[in-house]
C-alpha cells in the first residue's frame, strides 16, 4: 500500500520532470524582458525623433532667416514675392487669442460642472452626465471646426455685425467647448479626491454645500484644478483643425478678435495643403513654427506636472 | 504518457511508511533565518525543523512574522522588492537560498494556499489544470484525470463535477478556497503551505477546510499559518509560536496549549494579548 | 457673554440657504451648457447632412459636383489605415505597458521612459505630423501611403494605449499573480497566462477608444500630405489613399454652399463610425466588468 501511494504521488511530478528538459523556458524568460524593453524604448525614440527632426530642420531654417528676425519679427509674410518675412509674433498672437478666448469659456463652465458633479449631483445624474462629457471630449476636432465655421460664426454675426467670416472669436469659443470636458473631468477628479472627512467636518459645523465647495474643497483641490487648466491650455495651443477651418490665414499682430487671424498650427496646415516644394524656406519654416509650438506645449506640460506633483504631496 | 493512478488508497499509517524517504523525517529545516524588509528586521534567527506528514501550525499575533515565514519557505516573499535574507532553509537536503536553486522547481514541489481564495477568472477546469499545463502537461486525457483526482482530493468533486467549465467565480467563498486547494494538489506537491486559509471564510466553510486538512495530512506535509488558536489546537500536530519575528516556542500542539514553557506563550494562549 | 448669537445665526441661515440654492442652479446650468453644445452640434450636423446620405454617397468617389460626391475612397482608406494602426499601436502599447508594470526596476532609465510617455501625450498632433513627414514619408521613403499614415497615427495614440494598458494590468489583483507563482509558474507564464487574460478587457476598451481618436484625427494626415482627390481604392499598404477626416476637411473648405452639406454628410458617416467603435468598447467593458 505504501509503495502504491509513493508512485502515485510522484507521477505528476515525474511528468513535470520529463517536460522540464524539453522546454526552451529559460531562453524565453531571458529574452522577453529584452524584447519588451526594446518595445518600450520606441516611445523614447519617438520623442527623440520629434525633437531631432524639429531641431535639424529648424537649424536649416535659421541658415536662411536670422534667428532674431524670427522671434522678434512682427510680420509673417512667407508668401511675399518681393521680400518674404518670417516674424513669428503674429502667429503667436493668433494662437494666444484663440487660447485666451477658449480659457475664458472653458474655465468657468468647466469648473462649475466639476463642482456640480463632485459636490451636488446624485450618483444617477453623474452616471448620465459624465459619459456625455466623454462623448464631447471624443468628438473629432474637424467636426468642431466645421461647427465653428458653419454655425458659431453665423450665430455670432447676428450679435456682432462686424465679425468677419474668419475670426478669432468663433474658433476660440469652440476650442473652449472642446477643452471644457478635460477641465471638468480632471478638476472633478481632484475634488473627489479631497477626503470626505474634511467635508464632513465643515458640514457638521453647519456649513452649506456651497460654503464647503468654495471654502473647503476648492482650496484643497486647487493644485489639481490648476494642473487641469494648464493641460487644457496646452491642448488649446496645439489645436489645429478648428483654427484652420474657422480662424483664417491672415497672420496679424494685434488684439482684434473679430478679424481673420492665423495660428501657428493653422500655418503648418496652410503650407502642408499648398504646394511649397521640399527644400524651400517655406518648407523649413513649418518646422521652425512646429518647434516653437512644441516648446510652448512642453512648457505647459511641465508646468502641469510640477503643479500636480505638489498636489500629490498634500495628503 | 505516465498513467495517473486514480484509486487513491486511504492510508492511515503514513508516518511509518514514509520513513525510508528521509531518515529523520525532516522536510524543512530552517537554520538561523533572518529576513529584512528594507530596514525592518522581520524574522530573527529562526530555527525550526518541520516534519513530514504532519500538520505544523504557526501562530502568533498580527505582524509577528508568521506570514512572512511561510512565504519564505517557497521564496514567495521575494516578490516584495527590498527583501533581504540570511541563514538557511534546507528543503529536502538542499538550501533553497543557493544561488543555483531553481525557485520555480521549488514552488512546483511546494504548493501554497492563500489567505483570500484566489482562483483565476477562468473555468474550474482551467483553474485546476493551470499547474500541470504550465509545466508542459498538455494531454487532454491526462488533464481530465488530474482535474478529477485533485477535485476529489480537495473534497469538492461532487459539488462541481457538473459545472467544470463554468467560471470559478460563480462558487461560494468556501468552495473557491477548496478549488484553490485542489489547484495546489494538481501538481502533487510534497508540502502544502497554507497562509491563514480560513480567515476569509464563514464557520461552516472553515470546518470543511479543516476536515480537509486532516485528510490531506495523510499524504502531504502541511504548514499552516493561523490566526485562530482553536484552529491550531484542532488540526495541528506541532505548533510554533511566533512573536516579534522570533520563534518563542515550538513543540507538540498538546504541550503548547496545555503546558507551555514560556510565559509569553502562555499569555498569548490565554488571550492576554494579540 | 456668548460669542455666537443663535438668533443671528438663524437669521443669516436663510440667506445662506438661498445662496446655496442659487449657486446649485448656476452650477447645474453651466453643466447643461456642455450638454447643450453637444446637442446643438449633433442637431446641426444631422439636419444639414442627412439629405446627402444615400447609397450613392457610400459608393461614389469624390467629385467637383456636390450631388455626385461620395465617400467610398475615404471610408475604405480609413479602414485600411485602421488595419495598420490597430496591430502596431496595440503591440507597441501593450508591450511597453507590460515592461513598465512587470519588468521595469525603479531606476533612472525607467523613470525617464515613464516621464517621456507623459510628455509625449502632450505633444500636439500636428507635430506628430511633422515627425511622420520627415521620418516615414521622406527618410523611410514610404511616401504618403497608408503605411506612413498608419505608423504616424500609431505613435500619436501610443501614450494613450500605454497608460490604459498599464491601468488594466495594475488592476489585476496581486493574489492572482501569487497563485500563479505559487504553482511554480515563471514570470512570463504568469504574465501571459494570468495577468494579460485578466487585463485584456481593459486594454481593449482603452485601445478602441484610442483607435477612434486616431480615426478622427486630421492634422497629422494634412501634414504628411494625404491627398483628397482619389479616384481609386487602395490595394496595398503602400497605396495612396484618403481618409474620412481628410475628405471632410476638403469639403468643408470649399466655398460652395452645397459642399457644406456634403461635409456634414461626411461627418455623419465619421461619427457613426466612431459611435460603432465606442459601442464595441462599452460592450466589452460591460461584458467583462470586474469579476474579481
mmCIF file of C-alpha atoms in Angstrom, chain C residues 20-274:
data_model
loop_
_atom_site.group_PDB
_atom_site.id
_atom_site.type_symbol
_atom_site.label_atom_id
_atom_site.label_comp_id
_atom_site.label_asym_id
_atom_site.label_seq_id
_atom_site.Cartn_x
_atom_site.Cartn_y
_atom_site.Cartn_z
ATOM 1 C CA UNK C 20 -26.558 77.738 -1.835
ATOM 2 C CA UNK C 21 -29.671 77.022 -3.909
ATOM 3 C CA UNK C 22 -28.850 79.779 -6.374
ATOM 4 C CA UNK C 23 -25.371 78.525 -6.956
ATOM 5 C CA UNK C 24 -26.517 74.961 -7.231
ATOM 6 C CA UNK C 25 -28.753 76.154 -10.065
ATOM 7 C CA UNK C 26 -25.905 78.124 -11.638
ATOM 8 C CA UNK C 27 -23.558 75.140 -11.485
ATOM 9 C CA UNK C 28 -26.243 72.954 -12.980
ATOM 10 C CA UNK C 29 -26.856 75.415 -15.818
ATOM 11 C CA UNK C 30 -23.130 75.538 -16.509
ATOM 12 C CA UNK C 31 -23.091 71.764 -16.747
ATOM 13 C CA UNK C 32 -26.039 71.952 -19.112
ATOM 14 C CA UNK C 33 -24.037 74.300 -21.332
ATOM 15 C CA UNK C 34 -21.729 71.469 -22.323
ATOM 16 C CA UNK C 35 -24.639 69.116 -22.925
ATOM 17 C CA UNK C 36 -26.488 71.783 -24.888
ATOM 18 C CA UNK C 37 -23.470 72.461 -27.102
ATOM 19 C CA UNK C 38 -23.257 68.775 -27.893
ATOM 20 C CA UNK C 39 -26.961 68.590 -28.688
ATOM 21 C CA UNK C 40 -26.834 71.623 -30.994
ATOM 22 C CA UNK C 41 -23.730 70.279 -32.700
ATOM 23 C CA UNK C 42 -25.378 66.938 -33.404
ATOM 24 C CA UNK C 43 -28.650 68.510 -34.447
ATOM 25 C CA UNK C 44 -26.990 70.953 -36.838
ATOM 26 C CA UNK C 45 -24.843 68.368 -38.495
ATOM 27 C CA UNK C 46 -27.543 65.772 -38.848
ATOM 28 C CA UNK C 47 -30.116 68.214 -40.198
ATOM 29 C CA UNK C 48 -27.616 69.637 -42.644
ATOM 30 C CA UNK C 49 -26.103 66.431 -43.874
ATOM 31 C CA UNK C 50 -28.788 63.780 -43.685
ATOM 32 C CA UNK C 51 -30.185 64.779 -47.078
ATOM 33 C CA UNK C 52 -26.958 63.804 -48.740
ATOM 34 C CA UNK C 53 -26.744 60.388 -47.150
ATOM 35 C CA UNK C 54 -27.712 57.852 -49.771
ATOM 36 C CA UNK C 55 -26.427 54.651 -51.263
ATOM 37 C CA UNK C 56 -24.620 56.710 -53.881
ATOM 38 C CA UNK C 57 -22.845 58.676 -51.189
ATOM 39 C CA UNK C 58 -21.308 55.470 -49.950
ATOM 40 C CA UNK C 59 -20.349 54.177 -53.372
ATOM 41 C CA UNK C 60 -19.186 57.314 -55.220
ATOM 42 C CA UNK C 61 -15.735 58.775 -55.282
ATOM 43 C CA UNK C 62 -15.054 62.465 -54.704
ATOM 44 C CA UNK C 63 -16.428 64.857 -57.305
ATOM 45 C CA UNK C 64 -16.494 68.502 -58.307
ATOM 46 C CA UNK C 65 -20.263 68.357 -58.357
ATOM 47 C CA UNK C 66 -21.617 68.194 -54.797
ATOM 48 C CA UNK C 67 -24.532 65.970 -55.766
ATOM 49 C CA UNK C 68 -22.160 63.338 -57.126
ATOM 50 C CA UNK C 69 -19.639 63.469 -54.335
ATOM 51 C CA UNK C 70 -19.195 60.236 -52.424
ATOM 52 C CA UNK C 71 -17.149 58.968 -49.570
ATOM 53 C CA UNK C 72 -16.131 55.483 -50.615
ATOM 54 C CA UNK C 73 -12.439 56.256 -51.047
ATOM 55 C CA UNK C 74 -12.218 57.924 -47.632
ATOM 56 C CA UNK C 75 -14.205 55.229 -45.869
ATOM 57 C CA UNK C 76 -12.147 52.413 -47.318
ATOM 58 C CA UNK C 77 -8.959 54.411 -46.741
ATOM 59 C CA UNK C 78 -9.806 54.898 -43.076
ATOM 60 C CA UNK C 79 -10.432 51.167 -42.731
ATOM 61 C CA UNK C 80 -7.075 50.374 -44.301
ATOM 62 C CA UNK C 81 -5.376 52.833 -42.005
ATOM 63 C CA UNK C 82 -7.116 51.217 -39.047
ATOM 64 C CA UNK C 83 -5.756 47.856 -40.136
ATOM 65 C CA UNK C 84 -2.265 49.297 -39.689
ATOM 66 C CA UNK C 85 -2.878 51.309 -36.519
ATOM 67 C CA UNK C 86 -4.660 48.609 -34.531
ATOM 68 C CA UNK C 87 -1.935 45.944 -34.541
ATOM 69 C CA UNK C 88 1.011 48.350 -34.463
ATOM 70 C CA UNK C 89 -0.261 50.509 -31.630
ATOM 71 C CA UNK C 90 -1.544 47.560 -29.600
ATOM 72 C CA UNK C 91 1.690 45.608 -29.846
ATOM 73 C CA UNK C 92 3.802 48.644 -29.003
ATOM 74 C CA UNK C 93 1.428 49.913 -26.336
ATOM 75 C CA UNK C 94 0.774 46.644 -24.532
ATOM 76 C CA UNK C 95 4.429 45.625 -24.796
ATOM 77 C CA UNK C 96 5.547 48.900 -23.250
ATOM 78 C CA UNK C 97 2.923 48.632 -20.534
ATOM 79 C CA UNK C 98 3.990 45.097 -19.611
ATOM 80 C CA UNK C 99 7.586 46.208 -19.479
ATOM 81 C CA UNK C 100 6.821 49.194 -17.267
ATOM 82 C CA UNK C 101 4.446 47.391 -14.927
ATOM 83 C CA UNK C 102 6.101 43.999 -14.656
ATOM 84 C CA UNK C 103 9.769 44.209 -15.526
ATOM 85 C CA UNK C 104 10.981 47.785 -15.128
ATOM 86 C CA UNK C 105 13.014 48.229 -11.983
ATOM 87 C CA UNK C 106 12.960 51.523 -10.247
ATOM 88 C CA UNK C 107 15.892 53.283 -11.827
ATOM 89 C CA UNK C 108 16.668 56.481 -13.701
ATOM 90 C CA UNK C 109 16.287 54.946 -17.152
ATOM 91 C CA UNK C 110 12.804 53.630 -16.441
ATOM 92 C CA UNK C 111 11.767 56.848 -14.730
ATOM 93 C CA UNK C 112 12.883 58.592 -17.866
ATOM 94 C CA UNK C 113 10.760 56.293 -20.026
ATOM 95 C CA UNK C 114 7.731 56.982 -17.828
ATOM 96 C CA UNK C 115 8.260 60.735 -17.883
ATOM 97 C CA UNK C 116 8.805 60.598 -21.593
ATOM 98 C CA UNK C 117 5.472 58.866 -22.176
ATOM 99 C CA UNK C 118 3.685 61.513 -20.128
ATOM 100 C CA UNK C 119 5.324 64.236 -22.177
ATOM 101 C CA UNK C 120 4.619 62.506 -25.452
ATOM 102 C CA UNK C 121 0.913 62.503 -24.588
ATOM 103 C CA UNK C 122 1.007 66.301 -24.524
ATOM 104 C CA UNK C 123 2.644 66.807 -27.918
ATOM 105 C CA UNK C 124 0.160 68.364 -30.380
ATOM 106 C CA UNK C 125 -0.955 66.037 -33.147
ATOM 107 C CA UNK C 126 0.240 68.428 -35.831
ATOM 108 C CA UNK C 127 3.789 67.969 -34.525
ATOM 109 C CA UNK C 128 3.392 64.207 -34.910
ATOM 110 C CA UNK C 129 2.519 65.045 -38.494
ATOM 111 C CA UNK C 130 5.902 66.744 -38.894
ATOM 112 C CA UNK C 131 7.574 63.652 -37.453
ATOM 113 C CA UNK C 132 5.687 61.410 -39.857
ATOM 114 C CA UNK C 133 6.518 63.656 -42.794
ATOM 115 C CA UNK C 134 10.227 63.645 -42.021
ATOM 116 C CA UNK C 135 10.724 60.055 -40.905
ATOM 117 C CA UNK C 136 8.110 57.897 -42.594
ATOM 118 C CA UNK C 137 7.248 59.830 -45.740
ATOM 119 C CA UNK C 138 10.731 61.097 -46.594
ATOM 120 C CA UNK C 139 13.507 59.283 -44.701
ATOM 121 C CA UNK C 140 11.967 55.800 -44.998
ATOM 122 C CA UNK C 141 10.543 56.775 -48.396
ATOM 123 C CA UNK C 142 7.113 55.336 -47.676
ATOM 124 C CA UNK C 143 5.525 58.312 -49.428
ATOM 125 C CA UNK C 144 2.092 59.491 -48.397
ATOM 126 C CA UNK C 145 0.935 55.906 -48.130
ATOM 127 C CA UNK C 146 -1.357 54.012 -45.795
ATOM 128 C CA UNK C 147 1.687 52.661 -44.003
ATOM 129 C CA UNK C 148 3.227 56.094 -43.380
ATOM 130 C CA UNK C 149 -0.058 57.477 -42.088
ATOM 131 C CA UNK C 150 -0.738 54.357 -40.023
ATOM 132 C CA UNK C 151 2.675 54.483 -38.361
ATOM 133 C CA UNK C 152 2.321 58.173 -37.596
ATOM 134 C CA UNK C 153 -1.102 57.661 -36.048
ATOM 135 C CA UNK C 154 0.138 54.642 -34.078
ATOM 136 C CA UNK C 155 2.834 56.755 -32.463
ATOM 137 C CA UNK C 156 0.287 59.504 -31.798
ATOM 138 C CA UNK C 157 -2.013 57.241 -29.798
ATOM 139 C CA UNK C 158 0.790 55.162 -28.294
ATOM 140 C CA UNK C 159 0.886 57.074 -24.971
ATOM 141 C CA UNK C 160 -2.877 56.673 -24.555
ATOM 142 C CA UNK C 161 -2.702 52.928 -25.152
ATOM 143 C CA UNK C 162 0.281 52.523 -22.839
ATOM 144 C CA UNK C 163 -1.465 54.339 -19.998
ATOM 145 C CA UNK C 164 -4.742 52.436 -20.489
ATOM 146 C CA UNK C 165 -2.886 49.110 -20.609
ATOM 147 C CA UNK C 166 -0.845 49.990 -17.534
ATOM 148 C CA UNK C 167 -4.036 50.702 -15.628
ATOM 149 C CA UNK C 168 -5.610 47.464 -16.790
ATOM 150 C CA UNK C 169 -2.512 45.479 -15.806
ATOM 151 C CA UNK C 170 -2.280 47.217 -12.452
ATOM 152 C CA UNK C 171 -5.918 46.363 -11.749
ATOM 153 C CA UNK C 172 -5.172 42.629 -11.858
ATOM 154 C CA UNK C 173 -5.126 41.631 -8.184
ATOM 155 C CA UNK C 174 -1.760 40.582 -6.835
ATOM 156 C CA UNK C 175 -3.414 37.496 -5.344
ATOM 157 C CA UNK C 176 -3.772 36.066 -8.859
ATOM 158 C CA UNK C 177 -0.097 36.584 -9.567
ATOM 159 C CA UNK C 178 0.772 34.980 -6.230
ATOM 160 C CA UNK C 179 -1.386 31.986 -7.046
ATOM 161 C CA UNK C 180 0.429 31.533 -10.325
ATOM 162 C CA UNK C 181 3.909 31.958 -8.895
ATOM 163 C CA UNK C 182 2.915 29.608 -6.085
ATOM 164 C CA UNK C 183 2.324 26.883 -8.668
ATOM 165 C CA UNK C 184 5.879 27.243 -9.896
ATOM 166 C CA UNK C 185 4.998 29.361 -12.900
ATOM 167 C CA UNK C 186 7.706 31.557 -14.328
ATOM 168 C CA UNK C 187 7.265 35.289 -14.628
ATOM 169 C CA UNK C 188 6.392 35.248 -18.310
ATOM 170 C CA UNK C 189 3.972 32.327 -17.812
ATOM 171 C CA UNK C 190 2.283 34.321 -15.077
ATOM 172 C CA UNK C 191 2.071 37.411 -17.262
ATOM 173 C CA UNK C 192 0.906 35.669 -20.409
ATOM 174 C CA UNK C 193 -1.484 33.177 -18.817
ATOM 175 C CA UNK C 194 -2.894 35.081 -15.847
ATOM 176 C CA UNK C 195 -2.184 38.809 -15.962
ATOM 177 C CA UNK C 196 -2.857 39.531 -19.624
ATOM 178 C CA UNK C 197 -6.071 37.489 -19.931
ATOM 179 C CA UNK C 198 -7.444 39.336 -16.917
ATOM 180 C CA UNK C 199 -6.309 42.692 -18.247
ATOM 181 C CA UNK C 200 -7.473 42.244 -21.823
ATOM 182 C CA UNK C 201 -10.950 43.759 -21.475
ATOM 183 C CA UNK C 202 -9.446 46.931 -20.027
ATOM 184 C CA UNK C 203 -6.733 47.004 -22.651
ATOM 185 C CA UNK C 204 -9.244 46.531 -25.459
ATOM 186 C CA UNK C 205 -11.578 49.201 -24.126
ATOM 187 C CA UNK C 206 -8.739 51.713 -23.889
ATOM 188 C CA UNK C 207 -7.332 50.574 -27.201
ATOM 189 C CA UNK C 208 -10.567 51.010 -29.101
ATOM 190 C CA UNK C 209 -11.090 54.465 -27.629
ATOM 191 C CA UNK C 210 -7.566 55.425 -28.661
ATOM 192 C CA UNK C 211 -8.141 53.960 -32.092
ATOM 193 C CA UNK C 212 -11.269 56.003 -32.522
ATOM 194 C CA UNK C 213 -9.254 59.083 -31.688
ATOM 195 C CA UNK C 214 -6.795 58.174 -34.428
ATOM 196 C CA UNK C 215 -9.614 57.675 -36.921
ATOM 197 C CA UNK C 216 -10.990 61.156 -36.234
ATOM 198 C CA UNK C 217 -7.623 62.885 -36.235
ATOM 199 C CA UNK C 218 -6.960 65.176 -39.186
ATOM 200 C CA UNK C 219 -3.894 67.334 -38.603
ATOM 201 C CA UNK C 220 -1.173 64.679 -38.985
ATOM 202 C CA UNK C 221 -2.766 63.495 -42.233
ATOM 203 C CA UNK C 222 -2.740 67.016 -43.612
ATOM 204 C CA UNK C 223 0.901 67.487 -42.707
ATOM 205 C CA UNK C 224 2.112 64.224 -44.200
ATOM 206 C CA UNK C 225 0.319 65.214 -47.375
ATOM 207 C CA UNK C 226 -2.519 62.731 -47.700
ATOM 208 C CA UNK C 227 -4.336 63.669 -50.890
ATOM 209 C CA UNK C 228 -8.083 64.191 -51.104
ATOM 210 C CA UNK C 229 -8.860 63.647 -54.720
ATOM 211 C CA UNK C 230 -8.534 59.904 -55.010
ATOM 212 C CA UNK C 231 -10.458 58.064 -57.671
ATOM 213 C CA UNK C 232 -9.417 54.537 -56.811
ATOM 214 C CA UNK C 233 -9.447 52.206 -53.844
ATOM 215 C CA UNK C 234 -6.117 51.294 -52.220
ATOM 216 C CA UNK C 235 -4.966 47.744 -52.841
ATOM 217 C CA UNK C 236 -1.859 47.514 -50.688
ATOM 218 C CA UNK C 237 -0.240 49.202 -47.713
ATOM 219 C CA UNK C 238 1.919 51.418 -49.896
ATOM 220 C CA UNK C 239 -1.027 52.733 -51.886
ATOM 221 C CA UNK C 240 -2.014 56.341 -51.808
ATOM 222 C CA UNK C 241 -5.302 56.847 -50.051
ATOM 223 C CA UNK C 242 -7.516 59.375 -48.399
ATOM 224 C CA UNK C 243 -9.317 59.204 -45.065
ATOM 225 C CA UNK C 244 -12.640 60.363 -43.646
ATOM 226 C CA UNK C 245 -11.471 63.466 -41.739
ATOM 227 C CA UNK C 246 -9.268 64.491 -44.655
ATOM 228 C CA UNK C 247 -12.200 64.295 -47.048
ATOM 229 C CA UNK C 248 -14.418 66.237 -44.661
ATOM 230 C CA UNK C 249 -11.755 68.910 -44.269
ATOM 231 C CA UNK C 250 -11.560 69.309 -48.012
ATOM 232 C CA UNK C 251 -15.315 69.600 -48.412
ATOM 233 C CA UNK C 252 -15.664 71.998 -45.507
ATOM 234 C CA UNK C 253 -13.064 74.326 -47.025
ATOM 235 C CA UNK C 254 -14.842 74.643 -50.332
ATOM 236 C CA UNK C 255 -16.740 77.866 -50.914
ATOM 237 C CA UNK C 256 -19.879 76.359 -52.491
ATOM 238 C CA UNK C 257 -22.749 76.156 -50.038
ATOM 239 C CA UNK C 258 -23.730 72.669 -51.186
ATOM 240 C CA UNK C 259 -20.364 71.261 -50.199
ATOM 241 C CA UNK C 260 -21.077 72.271 -46.620
ATOM 242 C CA UNK C 261 -23.900 69.789 -46.666
ATOM 243 C CA UNK C 262 -21.663 67.158 -48.215
ATOM 244 C CA UNK C 263 -19.177 67.817 -45.420
ATOM 245 C CA UNK C 264 -21.975 67.406 -42.878
ATOM 246 C CA UNK C 265 -22.913 64.113 -44.508
ATOM 247 C CA UNK C 266 -19.269 63.048 -44.277
ATOM 248 C CA UNK C 267 -19.262 63.974 -40.605
ATOM 249 C CA UNK C 268 -22.349 61.850 -40.048
ATOM 250 C CA UNK C 269 -20.524 58.886 -41.553
ATOM 251 C CA UNK C 270 -17.434 59.577 -39.439
ATOM 252 C CA UNK C 271 -19.485 59.936 -36.272
ATOM 253 C CA UNK C 272 -21.371 56.715 -36.991
ATOM 254 C CA UNK C 273 -18.047 55.011 -37.482
ATOM 255 C CA UNK C 274 -16.808 56.305 -34.128
#
